[in-house]
Coordinates of C-alpha atoms in Angstrom, one line a residue:
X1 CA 0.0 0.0 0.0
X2 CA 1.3 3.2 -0.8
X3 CA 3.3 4.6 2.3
X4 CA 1.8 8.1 2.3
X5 CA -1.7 6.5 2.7
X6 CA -0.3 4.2 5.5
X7 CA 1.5 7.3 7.5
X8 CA -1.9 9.3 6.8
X9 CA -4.2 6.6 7.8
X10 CA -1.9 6.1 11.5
X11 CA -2.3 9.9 11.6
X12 CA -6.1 9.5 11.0
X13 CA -6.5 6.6 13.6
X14 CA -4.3 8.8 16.2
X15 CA -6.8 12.2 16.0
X16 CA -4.1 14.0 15.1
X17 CA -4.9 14.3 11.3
X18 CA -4.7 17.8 10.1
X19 CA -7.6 18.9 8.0
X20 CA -5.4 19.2 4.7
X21 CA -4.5 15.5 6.0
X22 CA -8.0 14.9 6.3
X23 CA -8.9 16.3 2.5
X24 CA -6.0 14.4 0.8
X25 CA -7.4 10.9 2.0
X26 CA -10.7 11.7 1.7
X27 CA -9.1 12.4 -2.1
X28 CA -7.5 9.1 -2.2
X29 CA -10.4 6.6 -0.5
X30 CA -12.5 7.9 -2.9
X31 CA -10.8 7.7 -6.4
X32 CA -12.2 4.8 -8.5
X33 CA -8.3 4.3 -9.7
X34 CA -7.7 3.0 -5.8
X35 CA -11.0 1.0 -4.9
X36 CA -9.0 -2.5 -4.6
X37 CA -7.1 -1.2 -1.5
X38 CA -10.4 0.9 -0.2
X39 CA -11.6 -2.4 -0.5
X40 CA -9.2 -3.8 2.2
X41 CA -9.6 -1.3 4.8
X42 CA -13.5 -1.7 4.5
X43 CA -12.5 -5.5 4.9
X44 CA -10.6 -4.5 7.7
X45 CA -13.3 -2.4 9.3
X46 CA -16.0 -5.0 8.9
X47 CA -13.9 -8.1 9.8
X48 CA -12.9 -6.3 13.0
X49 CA -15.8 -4.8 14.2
X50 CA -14.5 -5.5 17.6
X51 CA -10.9 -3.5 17.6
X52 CA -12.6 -0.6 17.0
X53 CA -11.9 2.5 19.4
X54 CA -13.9 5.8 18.7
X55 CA -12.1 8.6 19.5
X56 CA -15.5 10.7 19.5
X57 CA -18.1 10.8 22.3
X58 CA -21.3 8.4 21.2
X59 CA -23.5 11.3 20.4
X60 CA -21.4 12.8 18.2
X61 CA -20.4 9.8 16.2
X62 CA -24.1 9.1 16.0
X63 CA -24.6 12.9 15.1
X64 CA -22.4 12.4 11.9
X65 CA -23.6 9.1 10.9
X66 CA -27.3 10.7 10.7
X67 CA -25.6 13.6 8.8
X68 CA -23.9 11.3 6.0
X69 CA -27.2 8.9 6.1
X70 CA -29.4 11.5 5.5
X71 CA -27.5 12.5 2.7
X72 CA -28.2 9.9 0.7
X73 CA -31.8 9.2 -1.5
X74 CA -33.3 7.1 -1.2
X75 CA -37.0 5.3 -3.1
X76 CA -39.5 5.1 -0.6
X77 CA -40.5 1.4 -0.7
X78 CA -36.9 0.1 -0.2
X79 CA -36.3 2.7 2.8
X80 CA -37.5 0.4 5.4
X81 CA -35.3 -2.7 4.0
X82 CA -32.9 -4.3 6.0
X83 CA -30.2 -5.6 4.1
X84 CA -26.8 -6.9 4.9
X85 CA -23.6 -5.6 2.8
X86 CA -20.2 -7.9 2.1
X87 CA -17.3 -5.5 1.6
X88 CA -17.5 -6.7 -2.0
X89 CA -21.4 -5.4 -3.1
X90 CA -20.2 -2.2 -1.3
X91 CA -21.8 0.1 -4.0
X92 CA -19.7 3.1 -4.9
X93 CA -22.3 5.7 -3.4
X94 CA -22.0 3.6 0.1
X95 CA -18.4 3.2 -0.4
X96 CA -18.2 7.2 -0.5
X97 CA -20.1 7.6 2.4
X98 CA -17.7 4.8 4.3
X99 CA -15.2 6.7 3.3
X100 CA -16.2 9.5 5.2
X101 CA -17.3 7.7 8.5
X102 CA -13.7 6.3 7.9
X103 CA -12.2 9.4 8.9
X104 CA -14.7 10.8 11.7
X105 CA -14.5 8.0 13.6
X106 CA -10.8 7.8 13.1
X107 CA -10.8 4.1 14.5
X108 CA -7.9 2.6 15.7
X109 CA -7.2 -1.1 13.5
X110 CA -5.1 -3.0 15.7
X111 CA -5.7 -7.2 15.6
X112 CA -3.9 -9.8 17.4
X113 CA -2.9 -12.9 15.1
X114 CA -3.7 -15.5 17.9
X115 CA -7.6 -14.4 17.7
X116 CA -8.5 -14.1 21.3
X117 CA -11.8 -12.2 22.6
X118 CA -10.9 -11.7 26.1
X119 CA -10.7 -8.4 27.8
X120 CA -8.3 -7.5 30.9
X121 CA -7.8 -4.7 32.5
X122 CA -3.8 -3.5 32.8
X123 CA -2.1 -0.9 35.1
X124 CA -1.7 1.8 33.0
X125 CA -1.9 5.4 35.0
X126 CA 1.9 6.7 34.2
X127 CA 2.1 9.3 31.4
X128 CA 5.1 8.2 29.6
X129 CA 5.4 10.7 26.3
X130 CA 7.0 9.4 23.2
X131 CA 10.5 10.8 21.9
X132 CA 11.2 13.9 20.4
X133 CA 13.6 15.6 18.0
X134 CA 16.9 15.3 20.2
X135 CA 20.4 14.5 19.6
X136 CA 23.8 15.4 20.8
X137 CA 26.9 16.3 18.4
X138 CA 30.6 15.9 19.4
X139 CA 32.9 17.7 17.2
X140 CA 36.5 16.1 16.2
X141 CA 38.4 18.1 18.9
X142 CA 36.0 17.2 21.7
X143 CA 33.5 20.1 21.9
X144 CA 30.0 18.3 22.5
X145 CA 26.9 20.1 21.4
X146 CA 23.5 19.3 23.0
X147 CA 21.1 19.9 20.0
X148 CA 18.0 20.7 21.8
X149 CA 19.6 24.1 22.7
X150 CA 20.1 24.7 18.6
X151 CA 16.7 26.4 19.2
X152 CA 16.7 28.3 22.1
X153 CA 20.6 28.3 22.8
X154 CA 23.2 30.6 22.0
X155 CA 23.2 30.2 18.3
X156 CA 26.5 32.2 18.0
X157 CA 28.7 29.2 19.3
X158 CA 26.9 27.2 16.9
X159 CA 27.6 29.4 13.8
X160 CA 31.2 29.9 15.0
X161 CA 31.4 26.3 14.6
X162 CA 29.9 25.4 11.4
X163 CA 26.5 24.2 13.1
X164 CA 23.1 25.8 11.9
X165 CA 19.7 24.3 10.9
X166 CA 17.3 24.2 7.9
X167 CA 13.7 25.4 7.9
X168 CA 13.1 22.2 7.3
X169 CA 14.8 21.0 10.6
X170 CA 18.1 19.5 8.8
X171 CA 21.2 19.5 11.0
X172 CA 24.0 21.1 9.0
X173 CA 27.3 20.9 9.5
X174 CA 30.0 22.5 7.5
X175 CA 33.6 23.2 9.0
X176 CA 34.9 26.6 9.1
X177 CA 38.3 28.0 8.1
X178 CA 39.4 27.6 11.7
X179 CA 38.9 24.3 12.0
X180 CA 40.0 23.2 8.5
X181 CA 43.4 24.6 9.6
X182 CA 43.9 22.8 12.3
X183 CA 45.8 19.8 12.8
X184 CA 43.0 18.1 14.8
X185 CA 42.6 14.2 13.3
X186 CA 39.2 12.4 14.0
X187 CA 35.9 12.3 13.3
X188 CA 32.2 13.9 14.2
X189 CA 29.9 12.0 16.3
X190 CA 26.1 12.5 16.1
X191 CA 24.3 10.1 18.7
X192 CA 20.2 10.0 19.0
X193 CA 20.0 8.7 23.0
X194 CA 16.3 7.0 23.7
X195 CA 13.9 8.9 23.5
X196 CA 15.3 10.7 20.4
X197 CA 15.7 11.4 16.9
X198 CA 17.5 13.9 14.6
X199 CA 18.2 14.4 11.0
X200 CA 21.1 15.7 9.8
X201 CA 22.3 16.9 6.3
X202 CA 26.2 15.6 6.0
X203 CA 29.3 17.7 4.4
X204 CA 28.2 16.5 1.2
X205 CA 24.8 17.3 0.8
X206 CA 23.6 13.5 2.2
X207 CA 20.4 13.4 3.9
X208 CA 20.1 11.3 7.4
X209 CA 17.9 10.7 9.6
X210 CA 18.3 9.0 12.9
X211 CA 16.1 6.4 14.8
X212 CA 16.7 6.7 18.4
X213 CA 19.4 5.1 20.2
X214 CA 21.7 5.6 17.1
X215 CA 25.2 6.6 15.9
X216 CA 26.3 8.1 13.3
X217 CA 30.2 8.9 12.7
X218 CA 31.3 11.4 9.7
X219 CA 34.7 13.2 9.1
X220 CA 35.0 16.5 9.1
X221 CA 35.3 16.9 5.3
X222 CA 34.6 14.0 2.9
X223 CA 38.5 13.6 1.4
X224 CA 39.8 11.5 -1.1
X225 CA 37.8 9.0 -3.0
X226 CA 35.5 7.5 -0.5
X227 CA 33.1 9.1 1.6
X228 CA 32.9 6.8 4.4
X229 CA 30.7 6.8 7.4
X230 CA 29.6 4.4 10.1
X231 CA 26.2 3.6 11.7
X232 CA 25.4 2.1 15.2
X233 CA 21.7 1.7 15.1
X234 CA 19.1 3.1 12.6
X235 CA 19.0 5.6 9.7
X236 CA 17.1 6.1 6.1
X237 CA 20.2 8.0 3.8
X238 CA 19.6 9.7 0.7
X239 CA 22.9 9.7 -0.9
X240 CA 24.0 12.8 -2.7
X241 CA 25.4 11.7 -6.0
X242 CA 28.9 12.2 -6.7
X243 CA 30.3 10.0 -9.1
X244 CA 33.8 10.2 -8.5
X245 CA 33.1 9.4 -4.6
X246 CA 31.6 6.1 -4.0
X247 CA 29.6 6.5 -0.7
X248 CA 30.3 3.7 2.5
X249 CA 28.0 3.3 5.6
X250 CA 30.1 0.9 7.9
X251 CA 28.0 -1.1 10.5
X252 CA 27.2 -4.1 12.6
X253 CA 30.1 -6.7 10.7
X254 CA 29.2 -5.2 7.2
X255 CA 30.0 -2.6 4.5
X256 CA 27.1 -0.8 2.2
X257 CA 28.6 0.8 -0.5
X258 CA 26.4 3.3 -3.0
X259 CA 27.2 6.3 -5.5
X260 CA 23.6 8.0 -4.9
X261 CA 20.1 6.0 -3.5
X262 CA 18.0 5.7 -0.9
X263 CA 18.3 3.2 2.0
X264 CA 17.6 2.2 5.4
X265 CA 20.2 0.4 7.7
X266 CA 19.0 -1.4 10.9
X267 CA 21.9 -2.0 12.6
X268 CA 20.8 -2.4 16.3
X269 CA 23.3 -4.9 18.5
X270 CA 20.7 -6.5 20.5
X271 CA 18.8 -7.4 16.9
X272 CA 19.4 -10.8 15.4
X273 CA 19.9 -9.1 12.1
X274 CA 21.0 -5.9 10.7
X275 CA 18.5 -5.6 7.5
X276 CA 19.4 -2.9 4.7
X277 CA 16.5 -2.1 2.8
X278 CA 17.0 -0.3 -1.0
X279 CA 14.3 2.1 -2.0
X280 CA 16.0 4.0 -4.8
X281 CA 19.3 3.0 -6.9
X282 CA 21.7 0.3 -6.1
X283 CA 23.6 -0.4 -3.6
X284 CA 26.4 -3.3 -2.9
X285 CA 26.1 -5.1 0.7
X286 CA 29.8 -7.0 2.1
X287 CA 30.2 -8.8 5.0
X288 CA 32.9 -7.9 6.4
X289 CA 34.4 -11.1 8.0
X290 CA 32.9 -13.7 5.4
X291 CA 34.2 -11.4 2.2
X292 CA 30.2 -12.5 1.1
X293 CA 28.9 -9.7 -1.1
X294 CA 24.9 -8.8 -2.6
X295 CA 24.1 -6.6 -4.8
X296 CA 20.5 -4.9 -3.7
X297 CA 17.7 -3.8 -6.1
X298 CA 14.6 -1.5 -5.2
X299 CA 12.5 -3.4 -3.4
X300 CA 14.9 -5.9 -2.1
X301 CA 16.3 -5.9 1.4
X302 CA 20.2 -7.8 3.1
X303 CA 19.9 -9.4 5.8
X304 CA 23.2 -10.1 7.5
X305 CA 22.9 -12.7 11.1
X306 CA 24.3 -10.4 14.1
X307 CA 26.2 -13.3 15.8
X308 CA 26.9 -10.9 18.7
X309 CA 23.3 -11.0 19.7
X310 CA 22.0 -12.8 22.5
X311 CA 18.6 -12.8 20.7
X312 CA 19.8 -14.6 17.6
X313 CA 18.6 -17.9 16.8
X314 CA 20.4 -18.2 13.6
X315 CA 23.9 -17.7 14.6
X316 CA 24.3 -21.3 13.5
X317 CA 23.6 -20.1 9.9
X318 CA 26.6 -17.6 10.3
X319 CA 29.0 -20.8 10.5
X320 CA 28.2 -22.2 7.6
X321 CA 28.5 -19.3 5.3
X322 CA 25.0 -18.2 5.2
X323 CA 24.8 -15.3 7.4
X324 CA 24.2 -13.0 4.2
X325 CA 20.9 -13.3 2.5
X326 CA 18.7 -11.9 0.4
X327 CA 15.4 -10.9 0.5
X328 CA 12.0 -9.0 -0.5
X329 CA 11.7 -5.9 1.5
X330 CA 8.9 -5.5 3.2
X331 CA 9.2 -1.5 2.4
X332 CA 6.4 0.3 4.9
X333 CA 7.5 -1.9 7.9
X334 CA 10.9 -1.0 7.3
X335 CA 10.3 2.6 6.9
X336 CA 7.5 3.3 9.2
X337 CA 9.3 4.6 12.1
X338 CA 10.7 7.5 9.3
X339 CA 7.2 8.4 8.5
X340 CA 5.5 8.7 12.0
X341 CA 4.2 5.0 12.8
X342 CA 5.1 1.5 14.1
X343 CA 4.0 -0.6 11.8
X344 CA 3.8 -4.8 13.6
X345 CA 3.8 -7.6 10.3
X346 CA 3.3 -10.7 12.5
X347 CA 5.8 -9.5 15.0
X348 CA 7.2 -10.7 18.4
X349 CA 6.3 -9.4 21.3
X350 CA 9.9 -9.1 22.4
X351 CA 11.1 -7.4 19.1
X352 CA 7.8 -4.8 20.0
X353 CA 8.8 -4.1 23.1
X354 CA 12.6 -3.5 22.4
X355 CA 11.3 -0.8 19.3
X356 CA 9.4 0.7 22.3
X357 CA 11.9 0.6 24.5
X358 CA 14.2 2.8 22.3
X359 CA 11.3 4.9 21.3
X360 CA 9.9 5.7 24.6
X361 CA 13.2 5.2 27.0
X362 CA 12.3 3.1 29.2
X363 CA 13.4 -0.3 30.6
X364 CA 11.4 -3.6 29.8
X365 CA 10.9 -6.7 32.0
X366 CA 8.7 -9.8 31.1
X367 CA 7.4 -12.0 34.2
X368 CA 6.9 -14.7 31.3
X369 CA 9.5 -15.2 28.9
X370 CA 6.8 -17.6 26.9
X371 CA 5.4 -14.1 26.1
X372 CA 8.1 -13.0 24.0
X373 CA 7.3 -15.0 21.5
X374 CA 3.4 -13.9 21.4
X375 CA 3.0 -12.2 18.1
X376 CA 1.1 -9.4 16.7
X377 CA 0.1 -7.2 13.9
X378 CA -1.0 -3.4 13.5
X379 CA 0.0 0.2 13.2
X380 CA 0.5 2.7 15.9
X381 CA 1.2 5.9 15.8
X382 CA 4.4 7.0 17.4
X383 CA 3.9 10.2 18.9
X384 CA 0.9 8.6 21.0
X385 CA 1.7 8.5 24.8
X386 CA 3.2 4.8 26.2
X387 CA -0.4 3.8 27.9
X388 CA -2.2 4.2 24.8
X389 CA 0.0 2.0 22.7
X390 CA 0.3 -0.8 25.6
X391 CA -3.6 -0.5 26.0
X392 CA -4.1 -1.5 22.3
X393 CA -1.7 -4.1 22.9
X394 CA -3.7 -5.5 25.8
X395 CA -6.8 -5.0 24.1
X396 CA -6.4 -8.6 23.0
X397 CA -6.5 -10.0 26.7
X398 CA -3.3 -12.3 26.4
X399 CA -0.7 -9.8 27.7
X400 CA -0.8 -7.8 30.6
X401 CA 1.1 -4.2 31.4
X402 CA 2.1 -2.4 34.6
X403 CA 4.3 0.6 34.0
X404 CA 7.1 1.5 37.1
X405 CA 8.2 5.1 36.6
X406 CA 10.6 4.2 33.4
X407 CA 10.1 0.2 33.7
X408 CA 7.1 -1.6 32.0
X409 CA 6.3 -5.1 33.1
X410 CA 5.1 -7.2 30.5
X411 CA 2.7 -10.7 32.2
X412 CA -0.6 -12.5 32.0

């Protein structure tokens, strides 16, 4: 599906929609050229009937119901017909009007894949708030930057040393004369603690931006032939194309080497892989201690086994010469965090909670290790506060939460 509809529709289900959001799906739910995926989401809506969470009061929903009803003719003898609709004799004219409830009622989709109808109650009173745009830059000689104060700090020391920021909240970093003259070797650091995220526009006109808990090390000027950087963590990169400097990302026990694409590296060290997804371009993929190397098209995705990992259950493949592999990408999963949403395709319960972990900053504890392996599927916005993602999560009456200041215990 296409990913602006995806980020609009987690927007939608969130209430924070604004109403040129609101206009542009409208726009696409109800062009003809796009009925076969309006027809899933209706699927979705009337399979699920049950995961449904208004966000408006009763009244009101009912209140705009009766508006769109009355809004539609129709003959007198067939007014007082019952009849019961599949998604697939949705008329057009009722499909319209669906498509406007759709929105309204801006209902949140979120199923369990073990079906399960029971209800429990969790612990959820703390208000834990989602991350924000934060970051902290460490120049080569040592000076560290906090960038939260690039807003309201004194922006003379930041100008004095190359630092400034777009309109379009861009990180730039350019050395000035002062520190091109000196003798200083090393490299610039950007790290994204929990809780945080950053974009940052490199020397060279590259575009990254930063999951939290993330890394990113970049010279001070892009020298010689290669323009080499390395990654701890997460980060989508649009290359600036330079053909006479082949561009590097170093991470995680591998090498990604491109002229000018778009890509996204997750390179976390408690992950069992680090996956490299292509969007745009090429790009060439080398692990670094078999000398195995992939070369990626759009739509394709590395996957490389992190035998450093204590949740990896495929180190094993790693000894026989298979830790390199290729693979469709699944491109909205792995790009969802970049566009405003978690997006769960039959995922652990462990891998959830570790994505939310980073995301929200806070520690995770399971009383029953059996429910790591519980999995689910959805979308969730990611600027909703902690409760409200955990109560959707509990919503299917398997899991449990109790939040402890910063700690969430996961149990049944």
């Amino acid at each position: 599906m296409n990913l602006r509809i995806v980020y609009l529709r987690a927007r939608q289900r969130a209430n924070t929609i604004s109403d040129l959001q609101k206009k542009e799906l409208l726009s696409w739910l109800t062009d003809p050229a796009n009925e076969s995926e309006f027809e899933e989401l209706t699927e979705e809506l009337w399979a699920n009937p049950e995961s449904r969470t208004p966000v408006f009061k009763k009244e009101e929903s009912q209140a705009m119901l009766k508006n769109i009803m009355s809004a539609v003719r129709t003959s007198p003898d067939e007014e007082h017909k019952s009849v019961k609709l599949k998604p697939n004799l949705i008329p057009l004219w009722l499909k319209i009007s669906a498509a406007a409830v759709f929105i309204s009622l801006s209902a949140v989709l979120f199923f369990y894949v073990n079906s399960s109808n029971k209800f429990q109650k969790s612990e959820l009173v703390s208000i834990v708030k989602p991350g924000t745009e934060k970051a902290f830059l460490t120049l080569a000689d040592g000076t560290k930057f906090s960038l939260a104060d690039l807003e309201t700090g004194d922006e003379a020391k930041f100008r004095s040393n190359g630092i400034s920021k777009t309109k379009d909240g861009f990180l730039v970093y350019k050395p000035v004369a002062q520190q091109l003259q000196s003798q200083i070797k090393g490299s610039n650091v950007l790290m994204t603690p929990k809780g945080g995220q950053y974009k940052i526009m490199l020397p060279d006109g590259t575009k990254v931006w930063m999951n939290a808990a993330s890394t990113l090390t970049f010279p001070l000027t892009f020298d010689g032939r290669v323009r080499m950087v390395e990654l701890a963590g997460e980060a989508y990169f649009e290359v600036a194309k330079d053909k006479s400097k082949a561009f590097k990302v170093r991470s995680l026990q591998q090498e990604v080497e491109v002229y000018g694409t778009h890509f996204n590296i997750n390179s976390y060290p408690e992950e069992a892989k680090v996956v490299t997804t292509l969007l745009e371009g090429s790009v060439g993929v080398t692990d670094l201690k078999s000398g195995k190397h992939l070369m990626l098209k759009p739509g394709q995705q590395a996957l490389l086994t992190n035998t450093n990992t204590n949740n990896n259950a495929d180190a094993k493949a790693s000894a026989n010469g298979n830790s390199l592999s290729l693979a469709p990408a699944q491109l909205e999963e792995a790009l969802a965090w970049k566009e405003g949403y978690f997006l769960f395709e039959h995922e652990e319960l462990g891998s959830i909670m570790r994505k939310l972990s980073r995301w929200y900053n806070i520690e995770i504890q399971f009383k029953n290790e059996e429910l790591k392996s519980v999995r689910f599927a959805g979308t969730v916005d990611r600027f909703q506060n902690l409760a409200d993602v955990l109560r959707m999560l509990d919503l299917t009456g398997n899991v449990k939460f109790k939040i402890e200041g910063r700690t969430v215990i996961a149990y049944k």
